[in-house]
Coordinates of C-alpha atoms in Angstrom, one line a residue:
N1 CA 72.4 159.1 135.3
V2 CA 71.4 157.4 138.5
R3 CA 73.8 154.5 138.1
E4 CA 76.8 156.9 137.9
V5 CA 75.7 158.7 141.0
V6 CA 75.2 155.5 142.9
K7 CA 78.7 154.4 141.8
A8 CA 80.1 157.7 143.1
G9 CA 78.2 157.3 146.4
F10 CA 79.9 154.0 147.0
G11 CA 83.2 154.9 145.4
N12 CA 85.3 155.1 148.5
R13 CA 84.2 153.0 151.4
R14 CA 83.5 154.7 154.7
K15 CA 83.7 158.2 153.3
M16 CA 81.1 160.8 153.6
L17 CA 79.0 161.4 150.4
V18 CA 80.2 164.9 150.1
N19 CA 83.8 163.7 149.6
N20 CA 82.8 161.1 147.1
V21 CA 80.8 163.6 145.1
M22 CA 83.8 166.0 145.1
S23 CA 86.2 163.3 144.0
Y24 CA 84.0 161.6 141.3
F25 CA 82.5 164.7 139.7
K26 CA 85.4 167.0 140.2
F27 CA 83.4 169.5 142.2
T28 CA 84.6 172.0 144.8
R29 CA 83.5 171.4 148.4
A30 CA 81.1 174.3 148.0
Q31 CA 79.5 172.7 144.9
A32 CA 79.3 169.3 146.5
E33 CA 77.6 170.8 149.6
D34 CA 75.2 172.8 147.4
V35 CA 74.3 169.5 145.6
L36 CA 73.6 167.7 148.8
N37 CA 71.6 170.6 150.2
V38 CA 69.5 170.9 147.0
A39 CA 68.9 167.1 147.1
G40 CA 67.9 167.3 150.8
V41 CA 70.7 165.0 151.9
K42 CA 72.6 165.6 155.2
L43 CA 76.2 166.8 154.6
T44 CA 77.4 164.0 156.9
A45 CA 75.6 161.3 155.0
R46 CA 77.3 158.2 153.6
G47 CA 76.2 156.3 150.5
E48 CA 74.7 153.4 152.4
E49 CA 72.3 155.7 154.3
L50 CA 70.5 157.0 151.2
S51 CA 67.2 155.7 149.9
S52 CA 66.5 155.2 146.2
E53 CA 64.6 158.4 146.2
D54 CA 67.6 160.2 147.7
F55 CA 69.8 159.0 144.9
I56 CA 67.3 160.2 142.3
N57 CA 67.2 163.6 144.0
L58 CA 70.9 163.7 144.2
T59 CA 71.2 162.8 140.5
D60 CA 68.9 165.7 139.5
A61 CA 70.9 168.1 141.7
I62 CA 74.3 166.9 140.4
F63 CA 73.4 167.2 136.7
D64 CA 71.8 170.6 137.3
I65 CA 75.1 171.8 138.7
K66 CA 77.1 170.1 135.9
N67 CA 75.0 171.8 133.3
E68 CA 75.6 175.2 134.9
K69 CA 79.4 174.8 134.5

C-alpha cells in the first residue's frame, strides 16, 4: 500500500530512493531501478522530492514487481 512505500521512501534519511527501495523491499539493485523507471522516477531521487502522484506510481510499480517474484 502507499503508506508502506512512503515509509520506505523516508526510511533512511539523506539516502537515494533506489537504496531505500532495495533495503525495505529486499530488491536487487536491478529490480529497484526497474521499479523507479516504470514509475517515472529519477534514479537519483530522494523521498522528499516525490509528489503524491509519484508515490502512487511507485506503489503500483513495486507491487507489480513483488507479484512477479
